[in-house]
């Protein structure tokens, strides 16, 4: 069985992990169902509660962030939990370098969050009386928040995947780490709801979200090998 | 020429000693059968050699032409097949092979895949989901994945369990090929299986 060896690079391996996870997910729909069910359910509860009552922008921002955060918590850990529960983590460890595994799963989690945003955000504005004053700022804030959220939660998912009480541990460990990101996302979303001054009005929030994503992803890439190998 | 050296290896689970003072050395073309009663640590030893856990004491080194391999090189040169290993149930055999080939840095074209599947007598079943395979067929596909990239060190835990006569013949061919060029370690208590190896090592005594 002599096979030609090639120099398949990091990006190709990371894409292979992403492709495999997308294919698996569309066949099982485990994480998508969990995330969307939670997102749409909480959105419905919010809509039934506040209905078309006019609230202040910070309140709408808080409601939207709560929906996104807890929906994400219900599904993002699955990238590694699924590997441990299906006992495929062992063979993945034996055959793969850690970095492409982290990067592939990071992009998968980001795509999952993007899908959640695409479905939940329009529904939020239809089902509540929230007015979006700056759609571009809103999209950029949500995009950066999703990158940071995916970066942090992918590493935390790897840490908790071997634990007994995975769900609770994931939320408990994630919350303090995600606090700066949540503050940036909350304030940035509030500004997108109440001002039309463009990106300059949310300079601080944008800087915070960009810095958070860069620091979190860099630190996660560096730490992942230790987490994955142990 | 690859050389695997194991020196004074010991493994504890909490306060319980599984084994201690395990030492041996193997070079390309050599094979070893690890035997011992249930719970003596055969699988634990193989997991240590595969890099899936760390020894409590002692050290494992793997070198090529006298040059010690890094951890990443060690991983790329080693394959492990055992009952605890599972491939992806909701991927087909071909999808599993393609995925693990990419992760091991091996390029596979359609002909290579057909040949690999034929080697383990799974020709024509590449489009079936791994989860739909019988336990014997799953083990054959695990062999196909383990042999991607021609590993220098092949670790087999109970290599023929769940296999029919054809399957056992495939394993004996794989073992013959591995011992011609690489290092082979088998963990087993089956006489038929440790008969494949040149040396015998009993753990837990």
XYZ file of C-alpha atoms in Angstrom:
435
model
C 0.000 0.000 0.000
C 2.720 2.471 -0.966
C 1.070 5.835 -1.416
C 2.605 9.051 -2.633
C 3.147 11.521 0.220
C 2.453 15.158 -0.490
C 2.924 18.446 1.254
C -0.736 19.032 2.088
C -0.743 22.338 3.931
C -2.417 23.676 7.049
C -5.211 25.418 5.124
C -6.143 22.254 3.206
C -6.264 20.232 6.430
C -8.336 22.899 8.207
C -10.730 22.948 5.231
C -10.965 19.147 5.388
C -12.022 19.391 9.065
C -14.542 22.114 8.179
C -15.902 20.137 5.234
C -16.215 16.991 7.347
C -18.032 18.857 10.129
C -20.434 20.579 7.718
C -21.194 17.264 6.015
C -21.735 15.525 9.385
C -23.865 18.397 10.655
C -26.157 18.420 7.632
C -26.661 14.672 8.072
C -27.352 14.819 11.836
C -28.462 18.482 12.246
C -27.587 18.230 15.929
C -25.988 21.624 16.554
C -28.091 23.522 13.987
C -31.328 22.222 15.504
C -30.217 23.015 19.064
C -29.080 26.538 18.214
C -32.025 27.475 16.005
C -34.602 25.966 18.340
C -33.193 27.925 21.263
C -32.874 31.117 19.196
C -36.384 31.039 17.778
C -37.946 29.955 21.096
C -36.354 32.753 23.111
C -37.178 35.227 20.361
C -40.821 34.133 20.469
C -40.897 34.520 24.267
C -39.370 38.008 23.967
C -41.875 38.909 21.260
C -44.842 37.646 23.309
C -43.570 39.528 26.337
C -42.707 42.931 24.888
C -44.719 42.633 21.671
C -44.901 45.939 19.858
C -44.254 47.909 23.057
C -41.750 50.636 22.390
C -38.626 50.140 24.505
C -35.338 52.014 24.720
C -32.461 50.952 22.445
C -30.290 49.529 25.313
C -33.144 47.210 26.311
C -33.541 45.891 22.751
C -29.776 45.506 22.536
C -29.749 43.506 25.792
C -32.601 41.268 24.597
C -30.907 40.605 21.259
C -27.545 39.832 22.937
C -29.217 37.485 25.437
C -30.894 35.579 22.587
C -27.639 35.288 20.650
C -25.461 34.377 23.660
C -27.672 31.638 25.062
C -28.469 30.208 21.624
C -24.730 30.020 20.966
C -24.169 28.325 24.328
C -26.646 25.604 23.379
C -24.796 24.501 20.258
C -21.217 25.716 19.923
C -19.744 23.128 22.295
C -20.922 20.351 19.986
C -17.852 20.593 17.727
C -15.755 18.795 20.320
C -18.420 17.180 22.516
C -19.664 15.259 19.462
C -16.134 13.957 18.774
C -15.761 12.730 22.376
C -19.245 11.212 22.593
C -18.910 9.418 19.251
C -15.385 8.315 20.308
C -13.905 9.738 17.117
C -11.629 12.133 19.029
C -9.019 9.390 19.481
C -8.555 8.706 15.791
C -8.627 12.444 15.048
C -5.813 12.956 17.576
C -3.830 10.086 16.090
C -4.045 11.359 12.528
C -4.124 15.142 12.829
C -1.977 18.031 13.912
C -3.808 20.180 16.487
C -3.816 23.533 14.660
C -5.870 22.522 11.583
C -8.381 20.816 13.892
C -8.834 24.047 15.884
C -9.026 26.243 12.782
C -11.522 23.981 11.000
C -13.774 23.867 14.040
C -13.413 27.609 14.638
C -14.670 28.364 11.124
C -17.474 25.811 11.557
C -18.630 27.538 14.763
C -18.406 30.938 13.075
C -20.578 29.708 10.184
C -23.077 28.283 12.668
C -23.276 31.675 14.417
C -23.585 33.466 11.071
C -26.525 31.222 10.171
C -28.132 31.975 13.532
C -27.659 35.723 12.957
C -29.099 35.554 9.450
C -32.257 33.853 10.732
C -32.728 35.483 14.145
C -31.758 39.119 13.411
C -34.441 39.828 10.740
C -37.053 38.001 12.843
C -36.071 40.106 15.872
C -36.851 43.321 14.020
C -40.096 41.891 12.617
C -41.332 40.507 15.936
C -40.419 43.514 18.116
C -40.721 47.261 17.728
C -36.929 47.731 17.584
C -35.769 50.201 14.929
C -32.428 49.682 13.228
C -30.896 53.095 12.486
C -27.502 51.928 11.172
C -27.711 48.514 9.440
C -24.041 48.555 8.328
C -22.793 49.159 11.871
C -25.155 46.462 13.153
C -23.823 43.915 10.624
C -20.174 44.752 11.395
C -20.755 44.553 15.159
C -22.498 41.182 14.845
C -19.797 39.869 12.484
C -16.960 40.838 14.846
C -18.861 39.546 17.878
C -19.427 36.214 16.105
C -15.712 35.876 15.250
C -14.719 36.583 18.877
C -17.444 34.325 20.239
C -16.425 31.463 17.939
C -12.733 31.967 18.810
C -13.299 31.750 22.559
C -15.992 29.077 22.646
C -14.143 26.681 20.319
C -11.255 26.441 22.781
C -13.609 26.198 25.778
C -15.544 23.438 23.949
C -12.303 21.446 23.632
C -11.603 21.938 27.360
C -15.043 20.814 28.557
C -15.559 18.006 26.029
C -14.120 15.362 28.391
C -15.997 16.610 31.469
C -19.092 14.963 32.938
C -21.396 18.003 33.109
C -20.496 19.546 29.777
C -23.436 21.936 29.232
C -23.286 23.713 32.579
C -19.491 23.839 32.566
C -19.451 25.344 29.069
C -21.701 28.251 30.080
C -19.943 28.773 33.428
C -16.459 28.828 31.874
C -17.537 30.889 28.876
C -19.306 33.714 30.689
C -16.311 35.407 32.402
C -14.148 34.959 29.315
C -16.837 36.387 27.050
C -17.686 39.350 29.298
C -15.540 41.938 27.412
C -17.003 40.695 24.127
C -20.559 40.932 25.485
C -19.952 44.519 26.662
C -18.620 45.493 23.216
C -21.484 43.743 21.417
C -24.113 45.275 23.730
C -22.861 48.838 23.401
C -22.197 48.486 19.667
C -25.681 47.088 19.042
C -27.207 49.912 21.099
C -25.405 52.477 18.927
C -26.592 50.767 15.734
C -30.152 50.989 17.084
C -30.096 54.616 18.170
C -27.688 56.629 16.026
C -27.045 57.278 12.365
C -23.537 58.670 12.850
C -21.922 55.725 11.114
C -18.965 53.615 12.187
C -17.235 56.532 13.974
C -19.908 56.548 16.657
C -18.921 53.006 17.691
C -15.139 53.353 17.354
C -14.458 52.133 20.897
C -16.730 49.095 20.528
C -15.260 48.186 17.134
C -11.695 48.427 18.485
C -12.671 46.311 21.490
C -14.309 43.618 19.341
C -11.428 43.496 16.835
C -8.817 43.318 19.634
C -10.799 40.652 21.452
C -11.093 38.475 18.341
C -7.391 38.803 17.474
C -6.185 38.125 21.029
C -8.618 35.274 21.625
C -7.896 33.447 18.359
C -4.126 33.881 18.707
C -4.152 32.660 22.309
C -6.444 29.756 21.386
C -4.188 28.597 18.540
C -1.211 28.672 20.930
C -3.034 26.896 23.762
C -5.019 24.389 21.746
C -2.191 21.876 21.354
C -1.918 21.478 25.157
C -5.690 21.154 25.542
C -6.011 18.700 22.651
C -3.077 16.478 23.608
C -4.060 16.054 27.280
C 15.951 2.714 9.721
C 13.550 3.525 12.569
C 14.228 2.593 16.194
C 11.707 2.629 19.025
C 13.208 2.636 22.520
C 11.144 2.192 25.662
C 12.953 2.693 28.963
C 11.659 1.853 32.449
C 8.094 2.764 31.575
C 5.567 2.836 34.407
C 1.934 3.850 34.494
C -0.250 4.599 37.491
C -3.978 5.299 37.509
C -4.230 7.324 40.701
C -2.527 5.236 43.363
C -2.916 1.978 41.390
C 0.152 0.737 39.577
C -0.719 -0.765 36.191
C 2.811 -1.764 35.197
C 6.386 -0.727 35.843
C 9.886 -1.225 34.480
C 8.775 -1.912 30.932
C 11.803 -1.660 28.661
C 12.459 -2.841 25.128
C 13.884 -1.662 21.858
C 12.702 -2.434 18.322
C 14.025 -1.473 14.909
C 12.489 -1.535 11.430
C 11.709 -5.097 10.405
C 11.042 -6.243 13.975
C 7.782 -7.118 15.690
C 6.693 -7.623 19.287
C 3.633 -9.222 20.872
C 2.596 -7.793 24.238
C 0.707 -10.308 26.346
C -0.560 -10.422 29.909
C -3.660 -11.150 31.929
C -6.744 -8.910 31.727
C -6.038 -5.539 33.326
C -2.285 -5.980 33.119
C -1.976 -2.862 30.969
C -1.543 -4.132 27.382
C -3.899 -1.530 25.910
C -2.515 1.140 28.252
C 0.991 0.402 26.953
C -0.182 0.690 23.344
C -1.953 3.984 24.120
C 1.291 5.329 25.611
C 3.202 4.253 22.507
C 0.568 5.876 20.293
C 0.971 9.155 22.200
C -2.611 9.111 23.479
C -1.498 9.393 27.105
C 1.704 10.075 28.985
C 3.731 7.636 31.085
C 3.948 8.179 34.844
C 7.644 7.278 34.691
C 10.195 6.357 32.066
C 10.506 7.505 28.491
C 9.671 6.556 24.927
C 11.871 7.700 22.072
C 11.507 7.126 18.361
C 14.372 7.857 16.008
C 15.086 7.691 12.300
C 18.687 6.935 11.365
C 19.765 7.923 14.864
C 17.913 11.265 14.735
C 15.221 11.587 17.413
C 11.794 12.428 15.976
C 9.765 15.353 17.275
C 6.336 14.712 18.770
C 4.634 15.749 15.502
C 6.932 13.499 13.443
C 6.321 10.634 15.867
C 2.569 11.085 15.438
C 2.837 11.141 11.635
C 4.933 7.959 11.652
C 2.643 5.989 13.966
C -0.697 4.260 13.452
C -2.872 2.487 15.967
C -5.791 0.112 15.469
C -7.820 -0.965 18.470
C -11.361 -1.661 19.616
C -11.705 1.805 21.212
C -11.119 3.548 17.877
C -14.144 4.699 15.889
C -14.347 6.371 12.507
C -17.195 8.710 11.541
C -20.524 6.850 11.474
C -22.263 9.428 9.296
C -19.548 9.559 6.655
C -19.170 6.913 3.980
C -16.082 4.705 3.807
C -14.710 6.804 0.923
C -15.384 10.061 2.797
C -13.650 8.666 5.887
C -10.635 7.593 3.817
C -10.398 10.936 2.026
C -10.652 12.886 5.270
C -8.021 10.909 7.168
C -5.725 10.836 4.127
C -5.803 14.641 3.975
C -5.136 14.886 7.712
C -2.147 12.537 7.340
C -0.847 14.510 4.361
C -1.536 11.759 1.824
C -3.042 12.579 -1.569
C -5.560 10.011 -2.774
C -7.098 9.790 -6.221
C -10.122 7.653 -7.091
C -7.931 4.733 -8.209
C -5.943 4.748 -4.960
C -9.172 4.669 -2.952
C -10.524 1.760 -4.985
C -7.244 -0.101 -4.492
C -7.180 0.533 -0.744
C -10.776 -0.661 -0.371
C -10.026 -3.729 -2.487
C -6.979 -4.486 -0.290
C -9.279 -4.818 2.730
C -12.026 -6.525 0.699
C -14.427 -3.600 0.833
C -14.513 -3.019 -2.932
C -17.947 -1.826 -4.033
C -18.890 -0.803 -0.462
C -17.106 2.564 -0.432
C -20.373 4.481 -0.728
C -21.874 2.862 2.381
C -21.925 4.724 5.656
C -19.361 3.525 8.197
C -22.167 3.347 10.767
C -23.964 0.786 8.587
C -20.963 -1.551 8.452
C -20.716 -4.744 10.505
C -18.053 -4.802 13.245
C -15.724 -6.839 11.010
C -16.115 -4.408 8.101
C -15.507 -1.480 10.453
C -12.262 -3.078 11.586
C -11.170 -3.563 7.959
C -11.770 0.115 7.226
C -9.836 1.054 10.362
C -6.902 -0.934 8.945
C -7.223 0.922 5.648
C -7.109 4.263 7.494
C -4.216 3.149 9.722
C -2.106 2.144 6.730
C -2.463 5.503 4.950
C 1.000 6.906 4.446
C 2.775 3.651 5.336
C 3.384 4.143 9.084
C 6.832 3.300 10.424
C 5.285 2.054 13.675
C 2.036 0.077 13.623
C 0.295 -0.696 16.917
C -2.468 -3.310 16.892
C -4.722 -4.091 19.845
C -6.443 -7.468 19.474
C -5.960 -7.321 15.705
C -8.274 -10.091 14.575
C -11.182 -9.792 17.007
C -14.533 -9.699 15.122
C -12.881 -10.766 11.855
C -13.897 -13.719 9.709
C -11.352 -15.993 8.013
C -10.911 -13.579 5.075
C -10.411 -10.731 7.515
C -7.789 -12.682 9.433
C -5.960 -13.382 6.198
C -5.972 -9.655 5.354
C -4.521 -8.873 8.794
C -1.794 -11.485 8.381
C -0.881 -9.889 5.017
C -0.799 -6.436 6.600
C 1.396 -7.753 9.412
C 3.770 -9.438 6.949
C 4.059 -6.202 4.953
C 4.611 -4.113 8.087
C 7.323 -6.368 9.488
C 9.138 -6.250 6.156
C 9.642 -2.492 6.363
C 8.482 -1.075 9.700
C 7.959 -1.871 13.363
C 4.924 -3.813 14.574
C 3.589 -4.178 18.127
C 0.546 -6.354 18.862
C -1.327 -6.499 22.170
C -3.085 -9.814 22.493
C -3.634 -12.986 24.447
C -4.576 -15.041 21.389
C -1.902 -17.601 20.502
C -2.809 -17.218 16.842
C -2.141 -13.469 17.038
C 1.089 -13.444 19.013
C 2.366 -16.060 16.605
C 2.621 -13.187 14.098
C 5.355 -11.494 16.142
C 9.053 -12.265 16.414
C 9.368 -11.321 20.112
C 7.106 -11.733 23.103
C 6.814 -9.321 26.042
C 4.650 -10.107 29.032
C 3.409 -7.133 31.054
C 2.208 -7.220 34.655
C 4.411 -10.042 35.894
